[in-house]
Tab-separated table of C-alpha atoms and ligand atoms in Angstrom:
chain	number	residue	atom	x	y	z
A	1	MET	CA	-5.554	10.030	24.638
A	2	SER	CA	-8.564	7.785	24.177
A	3	GLU	CA	-8.786	4.176	25.301
A	4	LYS	CA	-8.673	3.148	21.662
A	5	THR	CA	-6.622	0.294	20.259
A	6	ILE	CA	-5.148	0.873	16.800
A	7	LEU	CA	-3.555	-1.793	14.638
A	8	VAL	CA	-0.626	-0.428	12.623
A	9	TRP	CA	-0.238	-2.578	9.523
A	10	PHE	CA	3.322	-2.431	8.179
A	11	ARG	CA	4.120	-3.295	4.582
A	12	ASN	CA	6.761	-1.330	2.649
A	13	ASP	CA	7.250	1.186	5.440
A	14	LEU	CA	9.550	-0.726	7.769
A	15	ARG	CA	10.762	2.152	9.899
A	16	ILE	CA	9.955	4.157	12.978
A	17	HIS	CA	11.280	7.510	11.685
A	18	ASP	CA	9.067	9.761	9.556
A	19	ASN	CA	6.236	7.281	9.780
A	20	GLU	CA	2.879	9.003	10.060
A	21	ILE	CA	0.844	5.841	10.688
A	22	LEU	CA	2.988	5.004	13.659
A	23	LEU	CA	3.099	8.476	15.188
A	24	GLU	CA	-0.606	9.144	14.715
A	25	ALA	CA	-1.487	5.752	16.194
A	26	THR	CA	0.598	6.435	19.295
A	27	GLN	CA	-1.062	9.842	19.637
A	28	LYS	CA	-4.623	8.643	19.162
A	29	ALA	CA	-4.643	5.302	20.918
A	30	ALA	CA	-3.714	4.029	24.329
A	31	ILE	CA	-2.659	0.718	22.871
A	32	ILE	CA	-1.243	-0.120	19.471
A	33	VAL	CA	-0.772	-3.441	17.733
A	34	PRO	CA	2.054	-3.279	15.169
A	35	VAL	CA	1.717	-6.083	12.630
A	36	PHE	CA	3.659	-7.379	9.656
A	37	CYS	CA	2.321	-10.198	7.440
A	38	PHE	CA	4.520	-12.243	5.166
A	39	ASP	CA	2.020	-12.684	2.367
A	40	PRO	CA	2.542	-16.120	0.719
A	41	ARG	CA	1.480	-14.620	-2.633
A	42	HIS	CA	4.747	-12.657	-2.629
A	43	PHE	CA	6.736	-15.868	-2.627
A	44	THR	CA	5.078	-17.749	-5.481
A	45	GLN	CA	5.727	-18.145	-9.199
A	46	THR	CA	4.482	-15.453	-11.558
A	47	VAL	CA	2.721	-15.910	-14.885
A	48	TYR	CA	6.151	-15.260	-16.441
A	49	HIS	CA	7.507	-18.413	-14.699
A	50	THR	CA	9.713	-16.265	-12.497
A	51	GLN	CA	9.783	-16.132	-8.718
A	52	LYS	CA	7.917	-13.072	-7.451
A	53	THR	CA	10.527	-12.420	-4.772
A	54	GLY	CA	13.965	-13.926	-5.181
A	55	GLY	CA	16.548	-14.761	-2.539
A	56	PHE	CA	18.295	-11.394	-2.280
A	57	ARG	CA	15.154	-9.384	-1.648
A	58	THR	CA	13.728	-12.029	0.672
A	59	GLN	CA	16.869	-11.904	2.790
A	60	PHE	CA	16.762	-8.102	2.837
A	61	LEU	CA	13.096	-8.150	3.855
A	62	LEU	CA	13.671	-10.627	6.671
A	63	GLU	CA	16.481	-8.456	8.037
A	64	SER	CA	14.333	-5.334	7.728
A	65	VAL	CA	11.433	-6.881	9.638
A	66	ALA	CA	13.838	-8.148	12.305
A	67	ASP	CA	15.255	-4.655	12.729
A	68	LEU	CA	11.786	-3.144	13.079
A	69	LYS	CA	10.860	-5.750	15.680
A	70	SER	CA	13.998	-4.970	17.606
A	71	SER	CA	13.247	-1.204	17.485
A	72	PHE	CA	9.798	-1.829	18.923
A	73	GLN	CA	11.207	-4.016	21.648
A	74	LYS	CA	13.608	-1.238	22.606
A	75	MET	CA	10.597	1.101	22.871
A	76	GLY	CA	8.838	-1.261	25.248
A	77	GLY	CA	6.660	-2.936	22.633
A	78	ASP	CA	6.899	-5.585	19.949
A	79	LEU	CA	6.014	-6.339	16.345
A	80	LEU	CA	3.531	-9.128	15.740
A	81	ILE	CA	4.681	-11.208	12.780
A	82	LYS	CA	2.407	-13.540	10.853
A	83	ILE	CA	2.548	-15.592	7.681
A	84	GLY	CA	-0.687	-15.311	5.733
A	85	LYS	CA	-2.943	-13.144	3.634
A	86	PRO	CA	-3.500	-9.766	5.283
A	87	GLU	CA	-7.207	-9.792	4.411
A	88	GLU	CA	-7.547	-12.931	6.572
A	89	ILE	CA	-4.931	-12.256	9.239
A	90	ILE	CA	-5.673	-8.593	10.031
A	91	PRO	CA	-9.370	-9.137	10.880
A	92	GLN	CA	-8.424	-12.107	13.105
A	93	ILE	CA	-5.940	-9.964	15.019
A	94	CYS	CA	-8.528	-7.192	15.300
A	95	LYS	CA	-10.948	-9.589	16.962
A	96	ALA	CA	-8.304	-11.032	19.280
A	97	TYR	CA	-7.141	-7.645	20.581
A	98	LYS	CA	-10.406	-5.675	20.273
A	99	VAL	CA	-8.933	-3.280	17.738
A	100	ASP	CA	-10.962	-0.141	16.955
A	101	GLU	CA	-9.196	1.031	13.811
A	102	VAL	CA	-6.449	-0.056	11.399
A	103	PHE	CA	-3.856	2.298	9.879
A	104	HIS	CA	-1.832	1.587	6.777
A	105	HIS	CA	0.015	3.299	3.938
A	106	ARG	CA	-1.596	3.433	0.556
A	107	GLU	CA	0.203	1.691	-2.322
A	108	VAL	CA	-0.055	2.403	-6.051
A	109	ALA	CA	0.376	-0.882	-7.931
A	110	SER	CA	-2.659	-3.039	-8.665
A	111	GLU	CA	-1.839	-6.140	-6.604
A	112	GLU	CA	-1.052	-4.072	-3.517
A	113	THR	CA	-4.143	-1.892	-3.823
A	114	GLU	CA	-6.227	-5.029	-4.338
A	115	VAL	CA	-4.953	-6.442	-1.035
A	116	SER	CA	-5.850	-3.148	0.652
A	117	SER	CA	-9.367	-3.311	-0.795
A	118	LEU	CA	-9.875	-6.916	0.276
A	119	THR	CA	-8.660	-6.096	3.769
A	120	GLU	CA	-10.842	-3.012	3.905
A	121	ASP	CA	-13.904	-5.079	2.925
A	122	ALA	CA	-13.123	-7.760	5.503
A	123	LEU	CA	-12.664	-5.137	8.208
A	124	TRP	CA	-15.809	-3.361	7.199
A	125	LYS	CA	-17.777	-6.509	8.040
A	126	LEU	CA	-16.440	-6.101	11.582
A	127	LYS	CA	-17.339	-2.379	11.469
A	128	ILE	CA	-13.663	-1.465	11.664
A	129	ASN	CA	-12.256	1.344	9.552
A	130	LEU	CA	-9.064	0.978	7.509
A	131	LYS	CA	-7.468	4.414	7.410
A	132	HIS	CA	-5.237	5.146	4.410
A	133	PHE	CA	-2.134	7.329	4.685
A	134	ILE	CA	0.355	8.588	2.123
A	135	GLY	CA	3.937	7.997	3.094
A	136	HIS	CA	6.104	6.679	0.279
A	137	THR	CA	6.907	9.791	-1.696
A	138	LEU	CA	8.836	13.009	-1.315
A	139	TYR	CA	5.839	15.081	-2.379
A	140	HIS	CA	2.425	14.205	-1.131
A	141	LYS	CA	-0.348	13.790	-3.623
A	142	GLU	CA	-2.409	16.563	-2.061
A	143	ASP	CA	0.524	18.991	-2.232
A	144	LEU	CA	0.966	18.598	-5.992
A	145	PRO	CA	-0.016	21.520	-8.220
A	146	PHE	CA	-2.298	19.246	-10.248
A	147	PRO	CA	-4.702	16.364	-9.611
A	148	ILE	CA	-3.215	12.936	-10.382
A	149	LYS	CA	-5.197	12.643	-13.623
A	150	ASP	CA	-3.574	15.844	-14.951
A	151	ILE	CA	0.045	15.025	-14.047
A	152	PRO	CA	2.101	15.632	-17.177
A	153	ASP	CA	3.276	12.430	-18.858
A	154	VAL	CA	6.651	14.044	-19.491
A	155	PHE	CA	9.004	14.006	-16.508
A	156	THR	CA	10.582	17.428	-17.120
A	157	SER	CA	7.221	19.186	-17.213
A	158	PHE	CA	6.216	17.409	-14.019
A	159	ARG	CA	9.503	18.219	-12.264
A	160	LYS	CA	9.590	21.889	-13.175
A	161	LYS	CA	6.074	22.589	-12.024
A	162	VAL	CA	6.452	20.588	-8.835
A	163	GLU	CA	9.757	22.216	-7.940
A	164	ARG	CA	8.256	25.661	-8.509
A	165	GLU	CA	4.903	25.219	-6.880
A	166	SER	CA	4.967	22.404	-4.318
A	167	ILE	CA	6.402	21.899	-0.901
A	168	ILE	CA	8.037	18.962	0.798
A	169	LYS	CA	6.667	18.555	4.272
A	170	PRO	CA	8.974	18.198	7.258
A	171	SER	CA	9.693	14.693	8.491
A	172	ILE	CA	7.480	13.342	11.226
A	173	ALA	CA	8.788	12.825	14.760
A	174	THR	CA	9.668	9.353	15.997
A	175	PRO	CA	7.671	8.173	19.014
A	176	ASN	CA	9.926	7.148	21.887
A	177	LYS	CA	7.546	4.717	23.519
A	178	ILE	CA	4.779	2.416	22.453
A	179	ILE	CA	2.292	0.426	24.471
A	180	VAL	CA	1.138	-2.879	23.027
A	181	PRO	CA	-1.478	-5.250	24.516
A	182	GLN	CA	-0.146	-6.974	27.621
A	183	ASN	CA	-1.129	-10.322	26.196
A	184	LEU	CA	0.416	-9.701	22.746
A	185	GLU	CA	1.458	-13.119	21.502
A	186	GLU	CA	5.114	-13.853	20.954
A	187	SER	CA	6.069	-14.181	17.311
A	188	VAL	CA	9.252	-14.979	15.482
A	189	ILE	CA	10.739	-13.987	12.156
A	190	PRO	CA	10.309	-16.827	9.677
A	191	THR	CA	13.288	-18.195	7.805
A	192	ALA	CA	13.625	-17.923	4.035
A	193	GLN	CA	13.018	-21.671	3.997
A	194	ASP	CA	9.671	-21.182	5.760
A	195	LEU	CA	8.747	-18.908	2.860
A	196	GLY	CA	9.951	-21.446	0.308
A	197	ILE	CA	12.846	-19.308	-0.897
A	198	ASP	CA	16.459	-20.349	-1.436
A	199	ILE	CA	19.089	-17.869	-0.366
A	200	SER	CA	22.184	-17.680	-2.521
A	201	PRO	CA	25.576	-17.194	-0.930
A	202	LYS	CA	26.924	-13.624	-1.012
A	203	ASP	CA	29.413	-12.760	-3.742
A	204	SER	CA	32.429	-10.776	-2.561
A	205	ARG	CA	32.294	-8.662	-5.750
A	206	SER	CA	28.914	-7.189	-4.733
A	207	VAL	CA	28.879	-3.373	-4.726
A	208	LEU	CA	27.862	-3.494	-1.092
A	209	ASP	CA	27.172	-6.037	1.609
A	210	PHE	CA	23.507	-5.001	1.714
A	211	LYS	CA	21.809	-5.595	5.041
A	212	GLY	CA	18.149	-4.811	5.487
A	213	GLY	CA	16.640	-2.597	8.158
A	214	GLU	CA	16.233	1.006	9.153
A	215	THR	CA	19.381	0.940	11.293
A	216	GLU	CA	21.541	-0.051	8.319
A	217	GLY	CA	19.707	2.326	5.960
A	218	LEU	CA	20.335	5.316	8.218
A	219	LYS	CA	23.958	4.219	8.590
A	220	ARG	CA	24.348	4.157	4.796
A	221	LEU	CA	22.786	7.610	4.482
A	222	LYS	CA	25.192	8.974	7.082
A	223	TYR	CA	28.111	7.302	5.313
A	224	TYR	CA	27.209	8.738	1.918
A	225	LEU	CA	26.673	12.259	3.192
A	226	TRP	CA	28.485	13.029	6.400
A	227	ASP	CA	31.246	10.433	6.775
A	228	THR	CA	32.627	10.561	3.240
A	229	ASN	CA	31.151	13.631	1.467
A	230	LEU	CA	30.480	11.328	-1.505
A	231	LEU	CA	27.308	13.317	-2.105
A	232	GLN	CA	29.433	16.260	-3.191
A	233	LYS	CA	30.474	14.495	-6.394
A	234	TYR	CA	27.439	12.273	-6.938
A	235	LYS	CA	26.570	13.798	-10.312
A	236	LEU	CA	30.070	13.016	-11.599
A	237	THR	CA	30.230	9.459	-10.276
A	238	ARG	CA	26.627	8.244	-10.570
A	239	ASN	CA	27.211	6.430	-13.857
A	240	GLY	CA	29.860	4.209	-12.325
A	241	LEU	CA	29.769	0.438	-12.315
A	242	ILE	CA	32.103	-0.862	-9.626
A	243	GLY	CA	31.998	-0.583	-5.841
A	244	GLY	CA	29.873	1.019	-3.187
A	245	ASP	CA	30.740	4.655	-3.656
A	246	TYR	CA	29.697	5.727	-7.159
A	247	SER	CA	26.031	6.159	-6.165
A	248	SER	CA	24.046	6.262	-2.964
A	249	LYS	CA	22.865	2.603	-3.016
A	250	LEU	CA	19.865	3.699	-0.993
A	251	SER	CA	17.315	2.081	-3.304
A	252	ALA	CA	16.777	-1.181	-1.411
A	253	TRP	CA	16.177	0.647	1.867
A	254	LEU	CA	13.831	3.060	0.113
A	255	THR	CA	11.887	0.207	-1.443
A	256	ALA	CA	11.367	-1.596	1.859
A	257	GLY	CA	10.558	1.745	3.474
A	258	CYS	CA	13.480	1.419	5.878
A	259	LEU	CA	14.328	4.952	4.759
A	260	SER	CA	11.856	7.692	4.039
A	261	PRO	CA	12.627	9.796	0.934
A	262	ARG	CA	11.659	12.868	2.939
A	263	GLU	CA	14.216	12.055	5.614
A	264	ILE	CA	16.862	11.813	2.874
A	265	TYR	CA	15.716	15.132	1.426
A	266	TRP	CA	15.935	16.999	4.729
A	267	GLU	CA	19.285	15.415	5.506
A	268	ILE	CA	20.574	16.664	2.126
A	269	LYS	CA	19.199	20.144	2.914
A	270	LYS	CA	21.019	20.091	6.246
A	271	TYR	CA	24.165	18.901	4.510
A	272	GLU	CA	23.923	21.699	1.928
A	273	LYS	CA	23.625	24.272	4.709
A	274	GLU	CA	26.604	22.960	6.647
A	275	ARG	CA	28.928	21.748	3.882
A	276	GLY	CA	27.715	23.531	0.769
A	277	ALA	CA	25.272	22.925	-2.044
A	278	ASN	CA	26.239	22.095	-5.619
A	279	GLU	CA	24.845	20.347	-8.667
A	280	SER	CA	25.577	16.951	-7.129
A	281	THR	CA	23.743	17.598	-3.875
A	282	TYR	CA	20.736	18.683	-5.945
A	283	TRP	CA	21.034	15.707	-8.257
A	284	LEU	CA	20.251	13.127	-5.612
A	285	ILE	CA	17.009	14.987	-4.970
A	286	PHE	CA	16.422	15.054	-8.729
A	287	GLU	CA	16.708	11.258	-8.809
A	288	LEU	CA	14.310	10.909	-5.903
A	289	LEU	CA	11.895	12.921	-7.999
A	290	TRP	CA	12.089	10.250	-10.704
A	291	ARG	CA	11.054	7.771	-8.055
A	292	ASP	CA	8.078	9.948	-7.088
A	293	TYR	CA	7.220	10.463	-10.717
A	294	PHE	CA	6.911	6.766	-11.532
A	295	ARG	CA	4.731	6.251	-8.468
A	296	PHE	CA	2.418	9.054	-9.552
A	297	MET	CA	2.374	7.702	-13.094
A	298	PHE	CA	1.304	4.343	-11.688
A	299	LYS	CA	-1.499	6.031	-9.842
A	300	LYS	CA	-2.547	7.826	-13.006
A	301	HIS	CA	-2.255	4.963	-15.501
A	302	SER	CA	-2.527	2.040	-13.035
A	303	GLY	CA	-2.325	-1.486	-14.571
A	304	THR	CA	-1.486	-0.271	-18.076
A	305	PHE	CA	2.205	-0.246	-17.107
A	306	PHE	CA	2.164	-4.039	-16.910
A	307	ARG	CA	0.827	-4.478	-20.444
A	308	GLU	CA	3.108	-5.186	-23.361
A	309	GLY	CA	1.684	-2.211	-25.244
A	310	GLY	CA	2.138	0.008	-22.172
A	311	PHE	CA	-0.003	3.087	-21.982
A	312	LYS	CA	0.500	3.803	-25.656
A	313	GLY	CA	-1.235	0.506	-26.473
A	314	VAL	CA	1.253	-0.471	-29.195
A	315	LYS	CA	3.333	-3.625	-28.658
A	316	PRO	CA	6.966	-3.435	-29.780
A	317	GLU	CA	8.048	-5.855	-32.493
A	318	VAL	CA	9.402	-9.225	-31.264
A	319	ALA	CA	11.756	-11.814	-32.802
A	320	PRO	CA	10.425	-15.267	-33.746
A	321	ASN	CA	13.090	-16.958	-31.548
A	322	GLN	CA	12.607	-14.606	-28.631
A	323	GLN	CA	12.435	-17.413	-26.041
A	324	GLU	CA	15.922	-18.636	-26.946
A	325	LEU	CA	17.299	-15.091	-26.978
A	326	PHE	CA	15.726	-14.360	-23.618
A	327	GLU	CA	17.373	-17.402	-22.024
A	328	LYS	CA	20.782	-16.220	-23.242
A	329	TRP	CA	20.161	-12.696	-21.951
A	330	LYS	CA	19.009	-13.942	-18.538
A	331	ASN	CA	22.042	-16.145	-18.055
A	332	GLY	CA	24.573	-13.573	-19.262
A	333	GLU	CA	25.371	-15.630	-22.353
A	334	THR	CA	24.665	-13.230	-25.195
A	335	GLY	CA	28.335	-13.030	-26.168
A	336	LEU	CA	28.405	-9.260	-25.565
A	337	PRO	CA	30.714	-8.815	-22.574
A	338	PHE	CA	29.123	-5.564	-21.371
A	339	ILE	CA	25.641	-7.103	-21.295
A	340	ASP	CA	26.800	-10.427	-19.906
A	341	ALA	CA	28.845	-8.810	-17.132
A	342	ASN	CA	25.822	-6.810	-15.983
A	343	MET	CA	23.543	-9.849	-16.012
A	344	LYS	CA	26.099	-11.856	-14.042
A	345	GLU	CA	26.239	-9.080	-11.461
A	346	LEU	CA	22.448	-9.082	-11.175
A	347	ASN	CA	22.222	-12.864	-10.900
A	348	LEU	CA	24.971	-13.152	-8.313
A	349	THR	CA	24.236	-10.096	-6.151
A	350	GLY	CA	20.697	-8.778	-6.757
A	351	PHE	CA	22.056	-5.379	-7.774
A	352	MET	CA	22.929	-3.655	-11.026
A	353	SER	CA	23.889	-0.020	-11.614
A	354	ASN	CA	21.455	2.340	-13.295
A	355	ARG	CA	23.740	2.482	-16.351
A	356	GLY	CA	23.759	-1.310	-16.505
A	357	ARG	CA	19.977	-1.552	-16.141
A	358	GLN	CA	19.432	0.877	-19.004
A	359	ASN	CA	21.808	-1.021	-21.261
A	360	VAL	CA	20.579	-4.548	-20.625
A	361	ALA	CA	16.953	-3.441	-20.902
A	362	SER	CA	17.555	-1.570	-24.139
A	363	TYR	CA	19.548	-4.479	-25.544
A	364	LEU	CA	16.807	-6.992	-24.748
A	365	VAL	CA	14.066	-4.905	-26.290
A	366	LYS	CA	15.718	-3.017	-29.135
A	367	ASP	CA	18.482	-5.369	-30.275
A	368	LEU	CA	17.233	-8.852	-29.378
A	369	LYS	CA	13.591	-7.865	-29.873
A	370	VAL	CA	12.284	-9.805	-26.911
A	371	ASN	CA	9.024	-9.018	-25.112
A	372	TRP	CA	10.051	-6.348	-22.584
A	373	THR	CA	7.634	-7.596	-19.915
A	374	TRP	CA	9.708	-10.784	-19.607
A	375	GLY	CA	12.738	-8.687	-18.770
A	376	ALA	CA	10.778	-6.628	-16.260
A	377	ALA	CA	9.454	-9.792	-14.584
A	378	TYR	CA	12.971	-11.199	-14.433
A	379	PHE	CA	14.171	-8.006	-12.714
A	380	GLU	CA	11.231	-8.315	-10.341
A	381	GLU	CA	12.557	-11.651	-9.155
A	382	LYS	CA	16.204	-10.704	-8.956
A	383	LEU	CA	16.486	-7.086	-7.837
A	384	ILE	CA	17.122	-6.405	-4.184
A	385	ASP	CA	15.472	-2.983	-4.641
A	386	TYR	CA	12.546	-4.050	-6.853
A	387	ASN	CA	9.400	-2.016	-6.579
A	388	PRO	CA	6.575	-2.085	-9.134
A	389	ALA	CA	6.523	1.578	-10.139
A	390	SER	CA	10.294	2.088	-10.497
A	391	ASN	CA	10.817	-1.202	-12.277
A	392	TRP	CA	7.889	-1.442	-14.660
A	393	GLY	CA	7.928	2.330	-15.190
A	394	ASN	CA	11.589	2.328	-16.243
A	395	TRP	CA	11.160	-0.769	-18.397
A	396	ALA	CA	8.149	0.673	-20.199
A	397	TYR	CA	10.100	3.907	-20.685
A	398	ILE	CA	13.006	2.067	-22.302
A	399	ALA	CA	10.720	-0.184	-24.348
A	400	GLY	CA	9.173	2.985	-25.772
A	401	VAL	CA	5.679	2.222	-24.449
A	402	GLY	CA	5.853	4.407	-21.360
A	403	ASN	CA	6.438	8.075	-20.869
A	404	ASP	CA	9.591	8.795	-22.813
A	405	PRO	CA	9.047	11.855	-24.999
A	406	ARG	CA	11.915	10.743	-27.289
A	407	GLU	CA	10.851	8.291	-29.966
A	408	ASN	CA	13.212	5.372	-30.353
A	409	ARG	CA	15.652	5.958	-27.529
A	410	TYR	CA	18.477	3.547	-28.267
A	411	PHE	CA	21.576	2.565	-26.321
A	412	ASN	CA	24.493	1.751	-28.559
A	413	ILE	CA	26.065	-1.016	-26.477
A	414	PRO	CA	29.638	-0.945	-27.882
A	415	LYS	CA	29.749	2.816	-27.412
A	416	GLN	CA	28.297	2.594	-23.914
A	417	ALA	CA	30.886	-0.038	-22.976
A	418	LYS	CA	33.708	2.167	-24.253
A	419	ASP	CA	32.370	5.281	-22.534
A	420	TYR	CA	31.585	3.734	-19.168
A	421	ASP	CA	34.068	0.865	-18.955
A	422	PRO	CA	37.021	2.131	-21.030
A	423	LYS	CA	39.597	-0.062	-19.281
A	424	ALA	CA	37.246	-3.065	-19.324
A	425	GLU	CA	37.646	-3.385	-15.547
A	426	TYR	CA	33.964	-3.976	-14.991
A	427	MET	CA	33.656	-6.596	-17.723
A	428	LYS	CA	36.723	-8.435	-16.412
A	429	LEU	CA	35.419	-8.322	-12.855
A	430	TRP	CA	32.314	-10.286	-13.800
A	431	LEU	CA	33.772	-12.291	-16.674
A	432	PRO	CA	37.202	-13.251	-15.305
A	433	GLU	CA	37.661	-15.685	-18.190
A	434	LEU	CA	38.249	-12.593	-20.366
A	435	GLY	CA	41.018	-11.359	-18.085
A	436	ALA	CA	43.843	-11.978	-20.556
A	437	LEU	CA	42.320	-9.790	-23.261
A	438	LYS	CA	43.371	-6.181	-23.701
A	439	PRO	CA	40.594	-3.583	-23.277
A	440	GLU	CA	40.679	-2.793	-27.029
A	441	GLU	CA	40.218	-6.474	-27.845
A	442	LEU	CA	37.383	-6.738	-25.404
A	443	HIS	CA	35.675	-3.686	-26.842
A	444	GLN	CA	35.921	-5.225	-30.272
A	445	LYS	CA	33.921	-8.206	-29.020
A	446	GLN	CA	30.891	-5.953	-28.483
B	501	FAD	C1	15.144	-1.078	-16.386
B	501	FAD	C2	15.268	-0.405	-15.048
B	501	FAD	C3	14.666	-0.990	-13.922
B	501	FAD	C4	14.756	-0.370	-12.675
B	501	FAD	N1	14.157	-0.956	-11.585
B	501	FAD	C5	14.197	-0.350	-10.378
B	501	FAD	C6	13.558	-0.913	-9.249
B	501	FAD	O1	12.878	-1.932	-9.317
B	501	FAD	N2	13.708	-0.278	-8.054
B	501	FAD	C7	14.401	0.882	-7.928
B	501	FAD	O2	14.508	1.414	-6.826
B	501	FAD	N3	14.976	1.458	-8.993
B	501	FAD	C8	14.907	0.889	-10.206
B	501	FAD	N4	15.533	1.476	-11.271
B	501	FAD	C9	16.113	2.821	-11.128
B	501	FAD	C10	17.611	2.889	-10.783
B	501	FAD	O3	18.350	2.117	-11.665
B	501	FAD	C11	17.902	2.472	-9.339
B	501	FAD	O4	17.061	3.164	-8.457
B	501	FAD	C12	19.337	2.794	-8.958
B	501	FAD	O5	20.234	2.186	-9.840
B	501	FAD	C13	19.605	2.321	-7.535
B	501	FAD	O6	20.895	2.642	-7.150
B	501	FAD	P1	21.189	3.837	-6.142
B	501	FAD	O7	20.306	3.748	-4.957
B	501	FAD	O8	22.642	3.855	-5.898
B	501	FAD	O9	20.726	5.090	-7.012
B	501	FAD	P2	21.178	6.618	-6.960
B	501	FAD	O10	21.743	6.970	-8.264
B	501	FAD	O11	21.986	6.913	-5.767
B	501	FAD	O12	19.773	7.370	-6.858
B	501	FAD	C14	19.156	7.699	-5.598
B	501	FAD	C15	17.752	7.161	-5.559
B	501	FAD	O13	16.940	7.778	-6.555
B	501	FAD	C16	15.992	6.835	-7.049
B	501	FAD	N5	16.208	6.652	-8.503
B	501	FAD	C17	17.348	6.837	-9.194
B	501	FAD	N6	17.151	6.629	-10.508
B	501	FAD	C18	15.855	6.292	-10.650
B	501	FAD	C19	15.036	5.951	-11.754
B	501	FAD	N7	15.501	5.899	-13.013
B	501	FAD	N8	13.744	5.622	-11.522
B	501	FAD	C20	13.235	5.646	-10.280
B	501	FAD	N9	13.959	5.984	-9.194
B	501	FAD	C21	15.250	6.289	-9.362
B	501	FAD	C22	16.226	5.535	-6.319
B	501	FAD	O14	15.339	5.461	-5.236
B	501	FAD	C23	17.657	5.671	-5.842
B	501	FAD	O15	17.935	4.935	-4.677
B	501	FAD	C24	15.454	0.872	-12.549
B	501	FAD	C25	16.053	1.430	-13.668
B	501	FAD	C26	15.971	0.801	-14.916
B	501	FAD	C27	16.626	1.447	-16.090
């Protein structure tokens, strides 16, 4: 090992397992400086007058960073935590600790890649290299059977070719020891208040008491596979609405990088070997492929996913009173119990099921005829698992300006409510004022 010092810049990869930047740094350098920056730009207002990061995700992030710090301390090191812009902070740390190189994971959305570029430029002035790694997806870009620019815009074509012709690499080993500079300054986790964010109290109806961090993420994975065998019926339950068990609930940990998708994949493979494979065990991998797909689509089409016309360039029609309609939608006051119940759940817990997300998004765009980007920005603030590619990709898909091969996909809300909430249990859970009504009466209100 050389006498090098490498700075490992953590962002959405808050874990020590299957983390190439961490392992390679420990193998190539005598000393490493693990750093996390709370970037103030993540805690400001957006052009949509929403908060970029709301209370639920802020809380989850703070817990995730705390868990990573604690893991490093157990390994004999520490995590240096700063509040500030990475392009200013990282070069300062490099000077202070005589860093030779900086490692980080590449992102796909424009704001994140811009921060990487700015940091790279600032480091370059110090003659320090910023090395880019790929570590957020199941499949690595270089293992795909096509260059990014030729990735099919239709998911099924992408999936079939990738499943046939690509490989998923094994997970990377976890280092058991790290050496940080002896004089590494002490740093503390900020509070949400320090970041200017209000934390809402937890609602006991939340599907899960989400707690950020790799430790909790791995615990949830173990629960869903090994402790309960819930994976075995995932395909049958995944459209559920109530409680922790109908789907994996791994999304928030995946988004913060507390869990690696590859680790989940290999754990499922192990599970299939020991307890049997079926359509459900495959289906969780299938869903992870959707996650990969939207990331690759972001790489291919970049900022176009944030435009109202999407990558088709045609804006959907909007209503003249869309502002008023949007306010009602946001607050769960549309008068449609199925929509309102889902929005209440989102507002009070930071989570909404996939079925719910599809319905409220479709309703906003297709029925209320409101600018879909407002809805996407609202989700960005509220969701505990928000990430740019999954959120804006799914929204664009539903708005009909993304990569949905079906023209005019439409969710019939009354029918969806009947199919997925036949006894109206979900609607009554979030709208207790409707408790006295019979399910049939409630369905008639849709
Ligand atoms: C309008 C809209 C916005 C969305 N925004 C986000 C978002 O910001 N962040 C996010 O992680 N997911 C988003 N999703 C996808 C999906 O709804 C959530 O990933 C899922 O509900 C999370 O619950 P789970 O972990 O229990 O999922 P499971 O059903 O257990 O799925 C396992 C994992 O597969 C991935 N996945 C599943 N469905 C999708 C999908 N449609 N697109 C991409 N990845 C998927 C997720 O990582 C998920 O954790 C959005 C979907 C819609 C329709």
